[in-house]
Amino acid sequence: MTNQRSFKTRVRARMEKTGESYTTARRHLINRTATPAAAPARDVSPSPASAAAQTERIADDLVRARTGRGWAEWFELLDAAGATERTHTQIARHLVVEHEVAGWWAQSITVGYEQARGLRAPGQRRGGGFSAGASRTVAVPVVRLFGAFADETARARWLPDVEVRLRTATAPRSFRADWAGGPTRLVVGFEAVGESKARVSVSHEKLTGAEQAAELKAYWRERLAALKVLLESDGDHR
């Protein structure tokens, strides 16, 4: 919430300075954070204020309700399986195959484990580099939620004034695209939650550091909230 308010404050400050509309000022700030600065590379580690750990973002009770175990129990099982010596993909696959954890939750538990064991910092990818993530459950079928990303006209209703170049899309499971001409990219996953609800998870990858990751995390939380309101307020939920 703090990061989102901070970003909105910066948008309004630019509006006052330039006379731009809110949408135009926001677009300029997002495009600026999506472009690496022409400065020497430096080692940037996210602080607790800029990126929350997975175990803080997803409550233990929710993990237990959806997967049958809480964070500590999953960490103990993964330790016993030697997960600190495995890649991210291998850990997630182990959870899916050996413990029948659904794909989205397997990924979430894997990220939480890697952060807890010091294999990555919050906001940082396993091999280095940074990403920003956000997710939302929306009361519409998964096909419709997927269409809000994959269909250009539908996407413009909630993600205006942003250039998104499609790379690959597999309906209704995944959507990958370049963001604002690159070099950052979007990796979006979709999961049905019954017949009338679905979850979308956005990962904005190849970011330059913790500050950019925090800003884009706030941005995606805001945009997914807007998407939820838009889709759920439409009369047609087919």
mmCIF file of C-alpha atoms in Angstrom:
data_model
loop_
_atom_site.group_PDB
_atom_site.id
_atom_site.type_symbol
_atom_site.label_atom_id
_atom_site.label_comp_id
_atom_site.label_asym_id
_atom_site.label_seq_id
_atom_site.Cartn_x
_atom_site.Cartn_y
_atom_site.Cartn_z
ATOM 1 C CA MET A 1 0.000 0.000 0.000
ATOM 2 C CA THR A 2 2.839 2.413 0.822
ATOM 3 C CA ASN A 3 4.560 1.804 -2.514
ATOM 4 C CA GLN A 4 1.305 2.341 -4.400
ATOM 5 C CA ARG A 5 0.647 5.642 -2.621
ATOM 6 C CA SER A 6 4.234 6.730 -3.288
ATOM 7 C CA PHE A 7 3.851 6.007 -6.988
ATOM 8 C CA LYS A 8 0.561 7.917 -7.197
ATOM 9 C CA THR A 9 2.193 10.867 -5.435
ATOM 10 C CA ARG A 10 4.946 10.912 -8.078
ATOM 11 C CA VAL A 11 2.324 10.815 -10.831
ATOM 12 C CA ARG A 12 0.471 13.785 -9.356
ATOM 13 C CA ALA A 13 3.718 15.710 -8.875
ATOM 14 C CA ARG A 14 4.523 15.252 -12.554
ATOM 15 C CA MET A 15 0.982 16.376 -13.484
ATOM 16 C CA GLU A 16 1.460 19.619 -11.555
ATOM 17 C CA LYS A 17 4.845 20.203 -13.147
ATOM 18 C CA THR A 18 3.957 19.364 -16.771
ATOM 19 C CA GLY A 19 0.203 19.873 -16.996
ATOM 20 C CA GLU A 20 -0.206 16.318 -18.320
ATOM 21 C CA SER A 21 -3.245 14.156 -17.646
ATOM 22 C CA TYR A 22 -2.996 11.454 -14.979
ATOM 23 C CA THR A 23 -2.842 8.726 -17.635
ATOM 24 C CA THR A 24 -0.071 10.455 -19.607
ATOM 25 C CA ALA A 25 1.998 11.254 -16.520
ATOM 26 C CA ARG A 26 1.678 7.674 -15.277
ATOM 27 C CA ARG A 27 2.726 6.283 -18.655
ATOM 28 C CA HIS A 28 5.885 8.397 -18.694
ATOM 29 C CA LEU A 29 6.864 7.265 -15.194
ATOM 30 C CA ILE A 30 6.226 3.595 -15.962
ATOM 31 C CA ASN A 31 8.168 3.776 -19.222
ATOM 32 C CA ARG A 32 11.039 5.501 -17.432
ATOM 33 C CA THR A 33 11.260 2.777 -14.758
ATOM 34 C CA ALA A 34 11.110 0.097 -17.461
ATOM 35 C CA THR A 35 14.260 1.470 -19.148
ATOM 36 C CA PRO A 36 17.627 0.684 -17.517
ATOM 37 C CA ALA A 37 19.609 3.726 -16.501
ATOM 38 C CA ALA A 38 22.865 4.317 -18.340
ATOM 39 C CA ALA A 39 24.930 3.954 -15.191
ATOM 40 C CA PRO A 40 27.521 1.434 -14.037
ATOM 41 C CA ALA A 41 26.082 -1.801 -12.770
ATOM 42 C CA ARG A 42 25.911 -2.047 -9.005
ATOM 43 C CA ASP A 43 24.898 -4.654 -6.500
ATOM 44 C CA VAL A 44 21.409 -3.713 -5.313
ATOM 45 C CA SER A 45 19.700 -5.784 -2.656
ATOM 46 C CA PRO A 46 16.044 -5.076 -1.836
ATOM 47 C CA SER A 47 15.266 -3.896 1.664
ATOM 48 C CA PRO A 48 12.227 -5.126 3.615
ATOM 49 C CA ALA A 49 10.537 -1.812 2.824
ATOM 50 C CA SER A 50 10.862 -2.264 -0.938
ATOM 51 C CA ALA A 51 9.905 -5.928 -1.350
ATOM 52 C CA ALA A 52 7.934 -8.184 0.946
ATOM 53 C CA ALA A 53 8.914 -11.798 1.453
ATOM 54 C CA GLN A 54 6.610 -14.457 0.053
ATOM 55 C CA THR A 55 5.763 -15.706 3.544
ATOM 56 C CA GLU A 56 4.582 -12.203 4.443
ATOM 57 C CA ARG A 57 2.525 -11.762 1.288
ATOM 58 C CA ILE A 58 0.709 -15.096 1.540
ATOM 59 C CA ALA A 59 -0.679 -15.975 4.969
ATOM 60 C CA ASP A 60 0.219 -19.313 6.513
ATOM 61 C CA ASP A 61 -3.472 -20.157 6.992
ATOM 62 C CA LEU A 62 -4.129 -19.631 3.286
ATOM 63 C CA VAL A 63 -1.193 -21.813 2.243
ATOM 64 C CA ARG A 64 -2.441 -24.558 4.574
ATOM 65 C CA ALA A 65 -6.015 -24.289 3.298
ATOM 66 C CA ARG A 66 -4.966 -24.562 -0.350
ATOM 67 C CA THR A 67 -2.096 -27.061 -0.074
ATOM 68 C CA GLY A 68 -2.663 -29.043 3.124
ATOM 69 C CA ARG A 69 0.464 -27.719 4.892
ATOM 70 C CA GLY A 70 1.741 -24.422 6.272
ATOM 71 C CA TRP A 71 4.996 -22.669 5.394
ATOM 72 C CA ALA A 72 7.108 -24.336 8.111
ATOM 73 C CA GLU A 73 5.903 -27.806 7.163
ATOM 74 C CA TRP A 74 6.684 -27.263 3.482
ATOM 75 C CA PHE A 75 10.126 -25.911 4.324
ATOM 76 C CA GLU A 76 10.855 -28.967 6.478
ATOM 77 C CA LEU A 77 9.803 -31.340 3.689
ATOM 78 C CA LEU A 78 11.871 -29.483 1.103
ATOM 79 C CA ASP A 79 14.918 -29.464 3.378
ATOM 80 C CA ALA A 80 14.590 -33.237 3.730
ATOM 81 C CA ALA A 81 14.422 -33.527 -0.066
ATOM 82 C CA GLY A 82 17.679 -31.568 -0.462
ATOM 83 C CA ALA A 83 15.908 -28.690 -2.196
ATOM 84 C CA THR A 84 18.681 -26.180 -1.506
ATOM 85 C CA GLU A 85 20.756 -28.065 -4.073
ATOM 86 C CA ARG A 86 17.991 -28.056 -6.677
ATOM 87 C CA THR A 87 16.969 -25.488 -9.266
ATOM 88 C CA HIS A 88 13.726 -23.543 -9.027
ATOM 89 C CA THR A 89 12.137 -25.724 -11.712
ATOM 90 C CA GLN A 90 13.200 -28.921 -9.975
ATOM 91 C CA ILE A 91 11.748 -27.804 -6.632
ATOM 92 C CA ALA A 92 8.432 -26.792 -8.165
ATOM 93 C CA ARG A 93 8.234 -30.047 -10.138
ATOM 94 C CA HIS A 94 8.942 -32.018 -6.963
ATOM 95 C CA LEU A 95 5.994 -30.331 -5.250
ATOM 96 C CA VAL A 96 3.688 -31.046 -8.177
ATOM 97 C CA VAL A 97 4.733 -34.655 -8.744
ATOM 98 C CA GLU A 98 5.478 -35.892 -5.225
ATOM 99 C CA HIS A 99 2.949 -33.865 -3.227
ATOM 100 C CA GLU A 100 0.274 -33.097 -5.854
ATOM 101 C CA VAL A 101 0.460 -29.342 -5.294
ATOM 102 C CA ALA A 102 -1.270 -27.271 -7.981
ATOM 103 C CA GLY A 103 1.066 -25.432 -10.342
ATOM 104 C CA TRP A 104 0.534 -21.864 -9.067
ATOM 105 C CA TRP A 105 0.918 -22.935 -5.449
ATOM 106 C CA ALA A 106 3.980 -25.035 -6.241
ATOM 107 C CA GLN A 107 5.630 -21.941 -7.717
ATOM 108 C CA SER A 108 4.605 -19.798 -4.735
ATOM 109 C CA ILE A 109 5.934 -22.290 -2.177
ATOM 110 C CA THR A 110 9.172 -22.634 -4.139
ATOM 111 C CA VAL A 111 9.751 -18.876 -4.130
ATOM 112 C CA GLY A 112 9.008 -18.701 -0.401
ATOM 113 C CA TYR A 113 11.428 -21.533 0.291
ATOM 114 C CA GLU A 114 14.207 -19.995 -1.806
ATOM 115 C CA GLN A 115 13.824 -16.682 0.008
ATOM 116 C CA ALA A 116 13.764 -18.343 3.429
ATOM 117 C CA ARG A 117 16.935 -20.305 2.651
ATOM 118 C CA GLY A 118 18.803 -17.302 1.248
ATOM 119 C CA LEU A 119 18.774 -18.545 -2.345
ATOM 120 C CA ARG A 120 17.163 -15.316 -3.478
ATOM 121 C CA ALA A 121 16.121 -12.004 -1.938
ATOM 122 C CA PRO A 122 12.519 -10.757 -2.024
ATOM 123 C CA GLY A 123 11.938 -9.265 -5.447
ATOM 124 C CA GLN A 124 14.970 -11.042 -6.893
ATOM 125 C CA ARG A 125 15.023 -13.976 -9.281
ATOM 126 C CA ARG A 126 16.928 -17.137 -8.377
ATOM 127 C CA GLY A 127 19.817 -16.536 -10.793
ATOM 128 C CA GLY A 128 20.063 -12.798 -10.093
ATOM 129 C CA GLY A 129 18.121 -9.923 -11.567
ATOM 130 C CA PHE A 130 14.804 -8.633 -10.288
ATOM 131 C CA SER A 131 11.129 -9.096 -11.015
ATOM 132 C CA ALA A 132 7.854 -7.656 -9.749
ATOM 133 C CA GLY A 133 4.808 -9.817 -9.149
ATOM 134 C CA ALA A 134 1.151 -9.400 -8.348
ATOM 135 C CA SER A 135 -1.877 -11.674 -8.406
ATOM 136 C CA ARG A 136 -5.629 -11.350 -8.169
ATOM 137 C CA THR A 137 -8.652 -13.615 -8.005
ATOM 138 C CA VAL A 138 -11.509 -12.383 -10.193
ATOM 139 C CA ALA A 139 -15.096 -13.631 -10.251
ATOM 140 C CA VAL A 140 -15.150 -14.536 -13.944
ATOM 141 C CA PRO A 141 -14.315 -17.755 -15.821
ATOM 142 C CA VAL A 142 -10.635 -18.271 -16.593
ATOM 143 C CA VAL A 143 -11.230 -17.936 -20.359
ATOM 144 C CA ARG A 144 -12.581 -14.439 -19.882
ATOM 145 C CA LEU A 145 -9.738 -13.430 -17.601
ATOM 146 C CA PHE A 146 -7.239 -14.705 -20.159
ATOM 147 C CA GLY A 147 -9.005 -12.702 -22.879
ATOM 148 C CA ALA A 148 -8.556 -9.493 -20.881
ATOM 149 C CA PHE A 149 -4.807 -9.879 -21.538
ATOM 150 C CA ALA A 150 -4.689 -11.627 -24.901
ATOM 151 C CA ASP A 151 -7.279 -9.506 -26.733
ATOM 152 C CA GLU A 152 -5.805 -6.103 -27.609
ATOM 153 C CA THR A 153 -9.132 -4.244 -27.437
ATOM 154 C CA ALA A 154 -10.060 -5.801 -24.099
ATOM 155 C CA ARG A 155 -6.586 -5.090 -22.706
ATOM 156 C CA ALA A 156 -6.797 -1.410 -23.632
ATOM 157 C CA ARG A 157 -9.828 -1.013 -21.354
ATOM 158 C CA TRP A 158 -7.776 -1.568 -18.187
ATOM 159 C CA LEU A 159 -4.164 -1.177 -19.370
ATOM 160 C CA PRO A 160 -4.300 1.959 -21.543
ATOM 161 C CA ASP A 161 -1.422 3.837 -23.138
ATOM 162 C CA VAL A 162 1.035 0.962 -22.710
ATOM 163 C CA GLU A 163 2.765 -0.841 -25.549
ATOM 164 C CA VAL A 164 2.593 -4.616 -25.094
ATOM 165 C CA ARG A 165 4.096 -6.858 -27.771
ATOM 166 C CA LEU A 166 2.847 -10.430 -27.644
ATOM 167 C CA ARG A 167 5.475 -13.177 -27.625
ATOM 168 C CA THR A 168 3.445 -16.319 -26.944
ATOM 169 C CA ALA A 169 0.013 -17.142 -25.550
ATOM 170 C CA THR A 170 -1.568 -20.466 -24.658
ATOM 171 C CA ALA A 171 -5.272 -20.109 -23.916
ATOM 172 C CA PRO A 172 -6.320 -20.020 -21.176
ATOM 173 C CA ARG A 173 -3.117 -20.752 -19.251
ATOM 174 C CA SER A 174 -0.305 -18.326 -20.121
ATOM 175 C CA PHE A 175 0.525 -15.016 -21.779
ATOM 176 C CA ARG A 176 4.051 -13.711 -22.465
ATOM 177 C CA ALA A 177 4.888 -10.321 -23.914
ATOM 178 C CA ASP A 178 7.535 -7.619 -24.226
ATOM 179 C CA TRP A 179 6.732 -4.484 -22.221
ATOM 180 C CA ALA A 180 6.978 -1.038 -23.804
ATOM 181 C CA GLY A 181 9.339 -2.274 -26.499
ATOM 182 C CA GLY A 182 11.685 -4.019 -24.056
ATOM 183 C CA PRO A 183 13.918 -4.913 -22.400
ATOM 184 C CA THR A 184 11.516 -5.962 -19.636
ATOM 185 C CA ARG A 185 8.879 -8.595 -20.229
ATOM 186 C CA LEU A 186 5.637 -9.954 -18.833
ATOM 187 C CA VAL A 187 4.979 -13.558 -17.881
ATOM 188 C CA VAL A 188 1.337 -14.069 -16.918
ATOM 189 C CA GLY A 189 -0.283 -17.269 -15.661
ATOM 190 C CA PHE A 190 -3.963 -18.093 -15.240
ATOM 191 C CA GLU A 191 -5.634 -20.676 -13.008
ATOM 192 C CA ALA A 192 -9.302 -21.621 -12.792
ATOM 193 C CA VAL A 193 -10.783 -21.472 -9.294
ATOM 194 C CA GLY A 194 -14.017 -23.305 -9.973
ATOM 195 C CA GLU A 195 -16.262 -22.488 -12.923
ATOM 196 C CA SER A 196 -16.907 -18.843 -12.129
ATOM 197 C CA LYS A 197 -13.617 -17.634 -10.624
ATOM 198 C CA ALA A 198 -10.032 -17.473 -11.811
ATOM 199 C CA ARG A 199 -6.661 -16.260 -10.574
ATOM 200 C CA VAL A 200 -4.165 -14.263 -12.617
ATOM 201 C CA SER A 201 -0.502 -13.975 -11.617
ATOM 202 C CA VAL A 202 1.716 -11.370 -13.292
ATOM 203 C CA SER A 203 5.504 -11.500 -13.203
ATOM 204 C CA HIS A 204 7.286 -8.452 -14.663
ATOM 205 C CA GLU A 205 10.817 -9.675 -15.358
ATOM 206 C CA LYS A 206 14.286 -8.425 -16.313
ATOM 207 C CA LEU A 207 14.096 -5.367 -14.071
ATOM 208 C CA THR A 208 17.116 -3.299 -13.125
ATOM 209 C CA GLY A 209 16.894 -3.273 -9.337
ATOM 210 C CA ALA A 210 14.847 -3.282 -6.155
ATOM 211 C CA GLU A 211 13.477 0.260 -6.605
ATOM 212 C CA GLN A 212 12.087 -0.474 -10.057
ATOM 213 C CA ALA A 213 10.679 -3.777 -8.815
ATOM 214 C CA ALA A 214 8.868 -2.032 -5.944
ATOM 215 C CA GLU A 215 7.359 0.598 -8.243
ATOM 216 C CA LEU A 216 6.149 -1.942 -10.786
ATOM 217 C CA LYS A 217 4.791 -4.170 -8.056
ATOM 218 C CA ALA A 218 2.627 -1.267 -6.849
ATOM 219 C CA TYR A 219 1.647 -0.530 -10.436
ATOM 220 C CA TRP A 220 0.507 -4.099 -11.128
ATOM 221 C CA ARG A 221 -1.443 -4.294 -7.895
ATOM 222 C CA GLU A 222 -3.290 -1.158 -8.942
ATOM 223 C CA ARG A 223 -3.894 -2.377 -12.493
ATOM 224 C CA LEU A 224 -5.110 -5.833 -11.437
ATOM 225 C CA ALA A 225 -7.467 -4.203 -8.947
ATOM 226 C CA ALA A 226 -8.825 -2.080 -11.813
ATOM 227 C CA LEU A 227 -9.158 -5.191 -13.986
ATOM 228 C CA LYS A 228 -11.101 -6.982 -11.256
ATOM 229 C CA VAL A 229 -13.534 -4.075 -10.900
ATOM 230 C CA LEU A 230 -13.979 -3.835 -14.671
ATOM 231 C CA LEU A 231 -14.660 -7.512 -15.288
ATOM 232 C CA GLU A 232 -16.862 -8.054 -12.259
ATOM 233 C CA SER A 233 -18.930 -4.957 -12.984
ATOM 234 C CA ASP A 234 -19.677 -6.041 -16.556
ATOM 235 C CA GLY A 235 -23.068 -7.697 -16.844
ATOM 236 C CA ASP A 236 -21.821 -10.520 -19.084
ATOM 237 C CA HIS A 237 -19.645 -12.978 -17.139
ATOM 238 C CA ARG A 238 -19.646 -15.666 -19.779
#
